[in-house]
Coordinates of C-alpha atoms and ligand atoms in Angstrom, one line a residue:
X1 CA -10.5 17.0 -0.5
X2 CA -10.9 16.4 3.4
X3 CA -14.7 16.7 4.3
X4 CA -15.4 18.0 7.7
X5 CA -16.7 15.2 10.0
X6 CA -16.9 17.8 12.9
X7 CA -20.4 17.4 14.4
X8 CA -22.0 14.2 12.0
X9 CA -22.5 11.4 13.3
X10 CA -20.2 8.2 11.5
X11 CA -20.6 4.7 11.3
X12 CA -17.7 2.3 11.0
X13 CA -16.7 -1.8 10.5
X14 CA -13.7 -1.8 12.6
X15 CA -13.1 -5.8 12.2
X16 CA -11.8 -7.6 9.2
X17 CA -14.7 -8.7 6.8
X18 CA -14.6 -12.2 7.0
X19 CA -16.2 -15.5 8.8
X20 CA -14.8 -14.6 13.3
X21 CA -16.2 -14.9 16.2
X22 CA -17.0 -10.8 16.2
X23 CA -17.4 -8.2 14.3
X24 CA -17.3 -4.9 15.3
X25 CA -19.3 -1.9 14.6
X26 CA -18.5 1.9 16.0
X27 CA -20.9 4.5 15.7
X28 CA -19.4 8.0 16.7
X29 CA -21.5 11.7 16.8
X30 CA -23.5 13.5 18.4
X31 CA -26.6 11.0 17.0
X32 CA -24.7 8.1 17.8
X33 CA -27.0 7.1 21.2
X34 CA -30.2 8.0 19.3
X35 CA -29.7 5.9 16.1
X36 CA -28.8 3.0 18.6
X37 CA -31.3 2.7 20.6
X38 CA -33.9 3.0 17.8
X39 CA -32.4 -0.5 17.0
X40 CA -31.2 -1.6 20.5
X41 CA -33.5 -3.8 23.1
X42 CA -31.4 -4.1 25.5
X43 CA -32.1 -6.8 28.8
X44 CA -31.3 -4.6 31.4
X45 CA -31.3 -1.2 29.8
X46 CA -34.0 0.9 27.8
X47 CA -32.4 4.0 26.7
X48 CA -28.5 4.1 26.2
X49 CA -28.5 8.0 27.1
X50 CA -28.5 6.7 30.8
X51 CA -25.9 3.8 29.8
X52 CA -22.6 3.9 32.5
X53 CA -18.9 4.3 30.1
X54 CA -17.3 1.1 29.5
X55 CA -20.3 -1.3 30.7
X56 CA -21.4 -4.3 28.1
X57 CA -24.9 -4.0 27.5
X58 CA -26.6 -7.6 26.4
X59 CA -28.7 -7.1 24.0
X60 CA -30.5 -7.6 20.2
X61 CA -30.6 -5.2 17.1
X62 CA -34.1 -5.1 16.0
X63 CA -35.7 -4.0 12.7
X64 CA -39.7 -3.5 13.5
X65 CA -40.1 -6.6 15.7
X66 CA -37.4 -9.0 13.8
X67 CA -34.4 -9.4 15.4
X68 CA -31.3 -9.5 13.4
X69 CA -28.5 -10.4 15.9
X70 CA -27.6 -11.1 19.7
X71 CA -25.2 -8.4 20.1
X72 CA -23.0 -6.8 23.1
X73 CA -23.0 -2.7 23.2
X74 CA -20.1 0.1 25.0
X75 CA -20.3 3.4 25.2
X76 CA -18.1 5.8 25.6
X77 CA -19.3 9.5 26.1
X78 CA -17.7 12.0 24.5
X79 CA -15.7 13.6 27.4
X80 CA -13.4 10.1 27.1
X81 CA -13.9 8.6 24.3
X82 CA -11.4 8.4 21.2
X83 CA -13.3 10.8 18.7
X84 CA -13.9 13.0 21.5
X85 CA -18.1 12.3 20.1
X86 CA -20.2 9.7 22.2
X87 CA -19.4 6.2 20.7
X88 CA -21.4 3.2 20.8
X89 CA -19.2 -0.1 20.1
X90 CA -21.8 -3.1 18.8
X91 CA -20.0 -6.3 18.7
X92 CA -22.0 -8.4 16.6
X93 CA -21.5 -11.7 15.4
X94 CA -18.8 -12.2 12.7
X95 CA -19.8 -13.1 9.3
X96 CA -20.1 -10.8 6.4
X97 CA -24.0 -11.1 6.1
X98 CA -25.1 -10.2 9.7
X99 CA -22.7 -7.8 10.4
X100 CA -23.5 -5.7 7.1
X101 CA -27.3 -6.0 7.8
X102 CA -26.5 -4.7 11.4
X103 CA -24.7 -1.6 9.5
X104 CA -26.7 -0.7 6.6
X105 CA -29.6 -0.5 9.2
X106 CA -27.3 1.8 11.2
X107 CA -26.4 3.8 8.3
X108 CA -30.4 4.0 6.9
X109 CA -30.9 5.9 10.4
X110 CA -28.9 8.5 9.9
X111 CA -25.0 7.5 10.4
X112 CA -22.3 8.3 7.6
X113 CA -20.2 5.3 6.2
X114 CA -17.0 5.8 6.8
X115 CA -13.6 2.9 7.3
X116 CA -11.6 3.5 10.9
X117 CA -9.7 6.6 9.2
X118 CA -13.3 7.9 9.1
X119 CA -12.8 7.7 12.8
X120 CA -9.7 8.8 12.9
X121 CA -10.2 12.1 11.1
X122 CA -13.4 12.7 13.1
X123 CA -10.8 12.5 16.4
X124 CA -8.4 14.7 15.0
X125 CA -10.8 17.4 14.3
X126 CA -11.6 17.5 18.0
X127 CA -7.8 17.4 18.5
X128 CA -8.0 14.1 20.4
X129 CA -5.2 12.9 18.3
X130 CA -2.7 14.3 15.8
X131 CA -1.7 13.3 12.3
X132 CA 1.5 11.7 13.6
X133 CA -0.7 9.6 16.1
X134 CA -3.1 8.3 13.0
X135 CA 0.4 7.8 10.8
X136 CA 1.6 5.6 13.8
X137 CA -2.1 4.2 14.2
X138 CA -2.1 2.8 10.4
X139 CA 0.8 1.6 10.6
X140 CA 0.8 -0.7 13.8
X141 CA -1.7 -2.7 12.7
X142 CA 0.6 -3.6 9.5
X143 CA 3.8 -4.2 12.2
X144 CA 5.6 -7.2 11.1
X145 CA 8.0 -7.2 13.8
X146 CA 7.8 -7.0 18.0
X147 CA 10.2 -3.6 18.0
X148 CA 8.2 -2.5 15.0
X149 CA 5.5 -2.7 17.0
X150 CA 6.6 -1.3 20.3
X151 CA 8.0 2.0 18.6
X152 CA 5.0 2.8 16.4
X153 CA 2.6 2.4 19.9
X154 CA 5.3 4.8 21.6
X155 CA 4.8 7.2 18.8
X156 CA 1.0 6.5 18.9
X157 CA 1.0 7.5 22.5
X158 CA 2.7 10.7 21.7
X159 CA 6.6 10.1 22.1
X160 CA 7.2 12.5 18.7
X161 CA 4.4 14.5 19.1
X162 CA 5.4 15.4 22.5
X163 CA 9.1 17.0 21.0
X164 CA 6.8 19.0 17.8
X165 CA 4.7 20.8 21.1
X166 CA 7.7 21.7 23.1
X167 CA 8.9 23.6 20.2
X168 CA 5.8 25.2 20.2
X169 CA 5.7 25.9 23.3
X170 CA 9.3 27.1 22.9
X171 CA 7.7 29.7 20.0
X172 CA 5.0 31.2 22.1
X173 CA 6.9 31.3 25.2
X174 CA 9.6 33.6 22.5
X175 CA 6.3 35.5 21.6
X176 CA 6.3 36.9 25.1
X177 CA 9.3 39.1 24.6
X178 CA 8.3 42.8 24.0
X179 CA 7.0 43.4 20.3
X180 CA 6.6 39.4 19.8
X181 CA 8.4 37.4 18.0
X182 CA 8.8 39.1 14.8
X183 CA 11.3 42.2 17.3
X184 CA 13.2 39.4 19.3
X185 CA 16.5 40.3 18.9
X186 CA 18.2 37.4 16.6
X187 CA 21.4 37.6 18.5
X188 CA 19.5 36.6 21.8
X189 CA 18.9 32.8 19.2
X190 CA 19.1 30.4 22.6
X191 CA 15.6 29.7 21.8
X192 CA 15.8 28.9 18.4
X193 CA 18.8 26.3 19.4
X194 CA 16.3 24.8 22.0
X195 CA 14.1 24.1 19.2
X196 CA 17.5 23.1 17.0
X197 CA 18.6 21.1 19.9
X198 CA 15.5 19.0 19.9
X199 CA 14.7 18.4 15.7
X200 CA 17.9 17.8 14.8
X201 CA 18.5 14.4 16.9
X202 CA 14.8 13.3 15.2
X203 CA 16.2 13.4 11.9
X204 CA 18.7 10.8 12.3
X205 CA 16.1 8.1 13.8
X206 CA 14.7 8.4 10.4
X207 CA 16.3 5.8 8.2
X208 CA 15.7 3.5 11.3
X209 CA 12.0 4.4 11.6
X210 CA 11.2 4.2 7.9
X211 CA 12.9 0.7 7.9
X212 CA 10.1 -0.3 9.9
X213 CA 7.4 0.8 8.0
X214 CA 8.6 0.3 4.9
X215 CA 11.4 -2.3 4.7
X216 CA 14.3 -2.0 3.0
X217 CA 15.0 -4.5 0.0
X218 CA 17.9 -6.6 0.1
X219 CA 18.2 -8.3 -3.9
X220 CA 20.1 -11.5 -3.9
X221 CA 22.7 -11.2 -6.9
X222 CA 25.3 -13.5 -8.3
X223 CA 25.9 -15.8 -11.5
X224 CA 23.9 -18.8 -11.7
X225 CA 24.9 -21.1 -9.8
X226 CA 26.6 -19.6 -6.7
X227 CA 24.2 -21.0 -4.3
X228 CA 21.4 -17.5 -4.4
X229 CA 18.5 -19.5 -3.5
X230 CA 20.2 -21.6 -0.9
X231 CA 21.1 -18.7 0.7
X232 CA 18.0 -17.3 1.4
X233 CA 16.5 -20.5 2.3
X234 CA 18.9 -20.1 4.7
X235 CA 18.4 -17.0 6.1
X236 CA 14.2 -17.1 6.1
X237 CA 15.1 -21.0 8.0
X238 CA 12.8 -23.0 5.3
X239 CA 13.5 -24.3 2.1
X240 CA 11.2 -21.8 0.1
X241 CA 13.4 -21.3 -3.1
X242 CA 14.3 -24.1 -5.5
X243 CA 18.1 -25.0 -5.6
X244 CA 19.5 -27.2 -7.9
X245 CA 22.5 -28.5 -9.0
X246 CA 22.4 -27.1 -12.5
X247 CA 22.8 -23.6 -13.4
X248 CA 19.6 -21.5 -14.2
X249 CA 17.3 -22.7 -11.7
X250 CA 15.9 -19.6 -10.7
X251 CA 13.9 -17.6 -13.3
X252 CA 11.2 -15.7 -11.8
X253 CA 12.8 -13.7 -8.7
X254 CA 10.3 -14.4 -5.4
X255 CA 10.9 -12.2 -1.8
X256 CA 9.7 -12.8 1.2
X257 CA 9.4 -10.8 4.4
X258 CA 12.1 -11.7 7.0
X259 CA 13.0 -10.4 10.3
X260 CA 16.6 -9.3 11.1
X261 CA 17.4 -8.1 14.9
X262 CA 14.0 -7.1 14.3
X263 CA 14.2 -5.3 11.7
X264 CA 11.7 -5.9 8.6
X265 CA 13.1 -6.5 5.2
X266 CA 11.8 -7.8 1.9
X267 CA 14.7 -10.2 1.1
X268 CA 14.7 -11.3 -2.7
X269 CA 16.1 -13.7 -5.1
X270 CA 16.9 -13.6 -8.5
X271 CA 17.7 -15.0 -11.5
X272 CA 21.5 -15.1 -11.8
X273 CA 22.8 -13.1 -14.5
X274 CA 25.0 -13.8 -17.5
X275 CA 25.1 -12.8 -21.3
X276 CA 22.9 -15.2 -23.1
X277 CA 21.7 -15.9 -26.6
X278 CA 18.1 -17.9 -24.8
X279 CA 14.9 -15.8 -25.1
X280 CA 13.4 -16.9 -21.5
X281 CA 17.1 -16.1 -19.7
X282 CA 17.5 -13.0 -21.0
X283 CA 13.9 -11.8 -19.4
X284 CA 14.5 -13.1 -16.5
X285 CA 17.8 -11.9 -16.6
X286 CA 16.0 -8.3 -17.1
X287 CA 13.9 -8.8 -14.4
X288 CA 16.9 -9.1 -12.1
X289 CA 18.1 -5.8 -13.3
X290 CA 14.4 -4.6 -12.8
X291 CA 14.8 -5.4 -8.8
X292 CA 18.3 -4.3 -8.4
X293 CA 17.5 -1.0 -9.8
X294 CA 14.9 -0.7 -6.5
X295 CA 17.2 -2.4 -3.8
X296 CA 18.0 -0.7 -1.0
X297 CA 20.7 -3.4 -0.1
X298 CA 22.6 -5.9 -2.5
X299 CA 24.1 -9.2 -0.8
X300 CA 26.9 -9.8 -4.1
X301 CA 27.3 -13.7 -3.8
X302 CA 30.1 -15.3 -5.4
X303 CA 31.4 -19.5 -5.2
X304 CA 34.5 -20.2 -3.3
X305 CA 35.1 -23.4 -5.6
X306 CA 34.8 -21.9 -8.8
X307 CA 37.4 -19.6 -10.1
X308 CA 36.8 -15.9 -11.3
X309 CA 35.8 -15.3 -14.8
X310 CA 33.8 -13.2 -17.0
X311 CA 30.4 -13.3 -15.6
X312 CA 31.6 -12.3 -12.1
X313 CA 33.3 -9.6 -13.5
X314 CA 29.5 -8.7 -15.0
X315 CA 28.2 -8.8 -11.5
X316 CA 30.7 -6.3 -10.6
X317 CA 30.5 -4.2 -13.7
X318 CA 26.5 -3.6 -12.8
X319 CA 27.0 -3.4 -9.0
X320 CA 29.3 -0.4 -9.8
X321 CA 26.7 1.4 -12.1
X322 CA 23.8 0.5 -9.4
X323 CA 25.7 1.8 -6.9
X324 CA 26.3 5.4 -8.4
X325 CA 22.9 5.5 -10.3
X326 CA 20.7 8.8 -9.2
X327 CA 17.7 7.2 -8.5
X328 CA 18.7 6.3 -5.2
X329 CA 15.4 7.3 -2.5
X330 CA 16.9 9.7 0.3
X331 CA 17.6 8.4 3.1
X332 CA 18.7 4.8 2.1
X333 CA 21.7 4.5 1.5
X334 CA 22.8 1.6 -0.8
X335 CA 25.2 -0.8 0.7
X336 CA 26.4 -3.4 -1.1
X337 CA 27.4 -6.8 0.9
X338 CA 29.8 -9.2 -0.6
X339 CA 29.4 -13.0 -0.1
X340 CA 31.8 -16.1 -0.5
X341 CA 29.9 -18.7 -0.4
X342 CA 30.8 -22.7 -0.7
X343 CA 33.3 -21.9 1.9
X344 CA 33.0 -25.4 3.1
X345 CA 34.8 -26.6 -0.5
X346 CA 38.5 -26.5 -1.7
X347 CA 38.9 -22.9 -2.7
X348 CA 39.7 -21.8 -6.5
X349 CA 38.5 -18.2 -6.3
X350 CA 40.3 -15.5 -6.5
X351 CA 39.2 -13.3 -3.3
X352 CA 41.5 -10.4 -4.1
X353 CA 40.1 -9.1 -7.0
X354 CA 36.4 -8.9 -5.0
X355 CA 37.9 -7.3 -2.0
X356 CA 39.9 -4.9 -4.3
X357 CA 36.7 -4.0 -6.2
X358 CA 34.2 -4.0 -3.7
X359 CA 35.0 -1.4 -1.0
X360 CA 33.7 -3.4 2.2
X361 CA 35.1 -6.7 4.0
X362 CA 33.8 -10.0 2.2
X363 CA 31.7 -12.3 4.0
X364 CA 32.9 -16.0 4.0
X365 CA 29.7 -18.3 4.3
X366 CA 28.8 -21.9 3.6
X367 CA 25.1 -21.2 2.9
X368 CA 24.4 -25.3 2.6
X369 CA 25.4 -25.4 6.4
X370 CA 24.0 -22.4 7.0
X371 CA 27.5 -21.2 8.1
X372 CA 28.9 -17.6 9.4
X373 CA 25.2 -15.4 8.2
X374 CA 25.3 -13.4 11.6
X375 CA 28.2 -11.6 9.8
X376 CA 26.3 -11.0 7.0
X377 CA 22.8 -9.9 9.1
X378 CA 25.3 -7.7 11.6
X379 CA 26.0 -5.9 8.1
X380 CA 22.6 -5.7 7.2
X381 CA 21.6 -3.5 10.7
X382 CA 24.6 -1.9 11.4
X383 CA 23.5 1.9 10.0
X384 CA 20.3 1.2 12.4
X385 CA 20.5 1.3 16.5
X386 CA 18.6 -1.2 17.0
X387 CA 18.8 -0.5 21.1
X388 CA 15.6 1.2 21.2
X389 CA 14.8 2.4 24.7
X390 CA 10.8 2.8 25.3
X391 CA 9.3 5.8 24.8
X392 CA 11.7 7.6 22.4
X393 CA 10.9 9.7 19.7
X394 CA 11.1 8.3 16.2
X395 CA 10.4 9.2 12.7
X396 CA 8.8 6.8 10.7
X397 CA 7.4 8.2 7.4
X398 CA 8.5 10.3 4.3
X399 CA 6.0 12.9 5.9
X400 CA 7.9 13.7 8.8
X401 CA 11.3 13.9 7.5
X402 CA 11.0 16.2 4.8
X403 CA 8.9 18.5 7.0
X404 CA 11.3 18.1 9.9
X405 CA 14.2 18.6 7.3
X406 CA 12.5 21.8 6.2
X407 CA 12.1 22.9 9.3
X408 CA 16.2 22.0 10.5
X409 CA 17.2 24.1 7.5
X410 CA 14.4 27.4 8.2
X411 CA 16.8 26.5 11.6
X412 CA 19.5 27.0 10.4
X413 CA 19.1 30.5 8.4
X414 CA 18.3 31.9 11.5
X415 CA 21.3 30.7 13.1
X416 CA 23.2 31.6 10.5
X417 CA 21.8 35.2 10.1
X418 CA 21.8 35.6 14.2
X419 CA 26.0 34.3 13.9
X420 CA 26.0 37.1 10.4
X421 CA 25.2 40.4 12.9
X422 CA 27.3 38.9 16.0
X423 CA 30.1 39.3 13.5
X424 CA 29.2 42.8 12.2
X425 CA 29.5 43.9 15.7
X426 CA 32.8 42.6 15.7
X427 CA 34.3 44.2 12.7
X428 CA 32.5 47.8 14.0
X429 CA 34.4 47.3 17.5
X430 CA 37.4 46.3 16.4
X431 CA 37.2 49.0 13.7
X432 CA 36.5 51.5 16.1
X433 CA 38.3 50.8 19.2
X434 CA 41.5 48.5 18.2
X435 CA 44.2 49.6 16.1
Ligands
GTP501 N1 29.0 -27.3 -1.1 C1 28.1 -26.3 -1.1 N2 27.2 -26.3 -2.1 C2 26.3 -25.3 -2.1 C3 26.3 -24.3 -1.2 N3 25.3 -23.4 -1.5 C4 24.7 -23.9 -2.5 N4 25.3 -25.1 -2.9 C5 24.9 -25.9 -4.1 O1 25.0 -25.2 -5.3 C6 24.0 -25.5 -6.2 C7 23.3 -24.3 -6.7 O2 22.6 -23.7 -5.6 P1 21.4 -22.7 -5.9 O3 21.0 -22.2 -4.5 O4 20.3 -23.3 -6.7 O5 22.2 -21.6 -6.7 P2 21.6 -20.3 -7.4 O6 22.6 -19.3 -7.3 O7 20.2 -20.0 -6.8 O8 21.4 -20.8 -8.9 P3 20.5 -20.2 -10.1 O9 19.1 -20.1 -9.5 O10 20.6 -21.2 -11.1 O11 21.1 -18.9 -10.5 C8 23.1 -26.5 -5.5 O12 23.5 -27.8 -5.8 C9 23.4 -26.3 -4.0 O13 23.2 -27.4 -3.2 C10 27.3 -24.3 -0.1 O14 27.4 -23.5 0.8 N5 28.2 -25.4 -0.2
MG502 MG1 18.4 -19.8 -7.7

């Protein structure tokens, strides 16, 4: 249940609890200037209500006569500030133990506790910010990577919410028609393919959007053996995973977060898999299953100096049920990648019988020299358009897209039902008038 935090007055740690130089304090409401300067003395100041917007104020927080901490004030008033309330910032030292005593003595004048969404919520009530604009506040200070970054502070500043209030604006201005709305004649749809005209794009930035915010998994599968581990050592540029000479190495799977044109993915190895009679092979070799069945992205990696046999074929037999499996998350669609590694040894694989089963061209690699991976990451970001131009709309959470899909098909009846009566008139004319 959302509690109103329209007129209270809220009191939040906006730094990371931990030993820093600062920590950081906001109080926002109505109160927010009066439960200050009870605790404020200030050196050149006496009563914040006369304080000037975006000045530091040198100071201490005072309990009776004992000082607690040296500490720098802002205000904001509420005509400019973020809540749309008056705000006092009070950097205080960092350090769990001052900062808190600063806040509970905050909070034991009067102010709610409440985190940053606190603050958040407080400035969408006032309409100072939208839901989209808190989604894209959340998630920028999780960014892993530059353009993850850059497009979340372009949607932060409005670039998506911008498109949702022309369509608005579109609806009301289609509410000025005689008798509203509800009476405008559904053949007269041009503003209904406005609105079409600008949702539809959106919907196909999504699957680049939500690869930002929630990166897609790319599982690392082959036989033991193959050179797995090597390969992601390669690609994350440090030697991370064990690799070693004898089959089995890798029996736990480990990812890692890795950046590709960009792009954010959780890339993770596993164990390689085989039949087995050994207890501890056979788990791990479940847990391999366990992560394919939630990959997003399979890199299928196979050794150029070995030749094909039965547990390749095993690879293949469980890449084809992953592949058509139902569980698949909209959206993401599952690609799978294949790899020849060892490329830099005589070759004894057969290559045909991977490129006849696996419908997409095979990678040939040498991950040991770290030898042809821009194929492979081309692959990897090709469904994405990874030229993002500043300022452009994008949607980057579950959220979004199934309310803008909702929205694109309530769309579409419309146009569907305006195209319906455009063709009724047809059939009357030509039924009246042509013979
Ligand atoms: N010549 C050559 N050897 C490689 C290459 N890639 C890996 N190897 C070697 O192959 C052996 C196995 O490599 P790993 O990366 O441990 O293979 P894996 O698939 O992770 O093996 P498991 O964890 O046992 O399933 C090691 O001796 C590697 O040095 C390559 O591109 N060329
Ligand atoms: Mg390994």
């Amino acid at each position: 249940m959302n509690i109103s935090l329209y007129n209270k007055t809220i009191a939040a740690i906006v730094t990371p609890l931990g030993e820093g130089g600062i920590g950081k304090i906001v109080v926002s409401g109505p109160e927010s200037l009066n439960i200050v300067n009870k605790l404020f003395e200030g050196k050149h100041i006496k009563d914040l209500c006369d304080a000037e917007n975006n000045k530091l104020y040198y100071g201490h927080v005072v309990n009776g006569n004992q000082r607690i901490d040296e500490v720098i004030l802002n205000v904001e008033k509420h005509e400019s500030s973020f809540t749309g309330e008056d705000i006092v910032e009070i950097n205080c030292h960092g350090g769990i133990r001052i900062l808190m005593r600063v806040y509970e003595l905050i909070i034991s004048h009067g102010a709610k506790k409440v985190d940053w969404e606190g603050l958040a919520a407080q400035a969408i009530e006032k309409k100072k910010i939208d839901a989209i604009q808190k989604e894209a506040l959340r998630e920028l200070v999780t960014s892993r990577t530059k353009l993850c970054a850059k497009v979340l502070l372009d949607q932060y500043k409005g670039a998506l919410s911008k498109i949702l209030h022309e369509c608005m604006d579109i609806i009301k201005g289609a509410e000025c028609f005689p008798g509203g709305k509800e009476n405008t004649d559904v053949r007269n749809d041009s503003f209904i393919k406005e609105i079409a005209h600008r949702i539809e794009p959106l919907l196909n930035t999504a699957s680049f959007g939500m690869a930002l915010t929630a990166p897609q998994a790319i599982v690392i599968l082959g036989k033991p053996n193959v050179g797995k581990s090597t390969l992601i050592n390669a690609i994350l540029g440090e030697e991370q995973m064990i690799v070693h000479h004898e089959p089995g190495t890798t029996r736990d799977y480990a990812s890692e977060i890795v950046s590709i044109a960009d792009i954010p993915f959780e890339i993770i190895d596993t164990a390689g898999m085989r039949k087995t009679e050994d207890m501890l092979e056979s788990m791990s070799i479940e847990m391999t299953r366990e992560q394919l069945r939630r990959a997003d992205k399979v890199l299928a990696v196979f050794d150029n100096s070995k030749p094909f046999d039965h547990e390749d074929w095993e690879i293949l037999g469980a890449l084809k049920l992953w592949k058509t499996a139902k569980d698949c998350e909209m959206q993401r669609t599952r690609i799978i990648i294949p790899v020849i590694n060892k490329n830099d040894l005589p070759a004894q694989l057969d290559k045909k019988i991977i490129e006849s089963q696996i419908a997409s061209p095979v990678c040939y690699i040498s991950a040991q020299k770290k030898e042809g991976l821009d194929v492979i990451y081309e692959k990897l970001v090709q469904e994405f358009d990874t030229c993002y131009h500043p300022g452009t709309p994008v949607v980057f959470n579950k959220r979004q897209f199934y309310l803008l899909s909702r929205a694109c098909r309530t769309l579409q009846t419309i146009i569907s039902r305006a195209a319906a009566i455009r063709e009724l008139e047809d059939i009357f004319t030509e039924c009246l008038w042509e013979t």
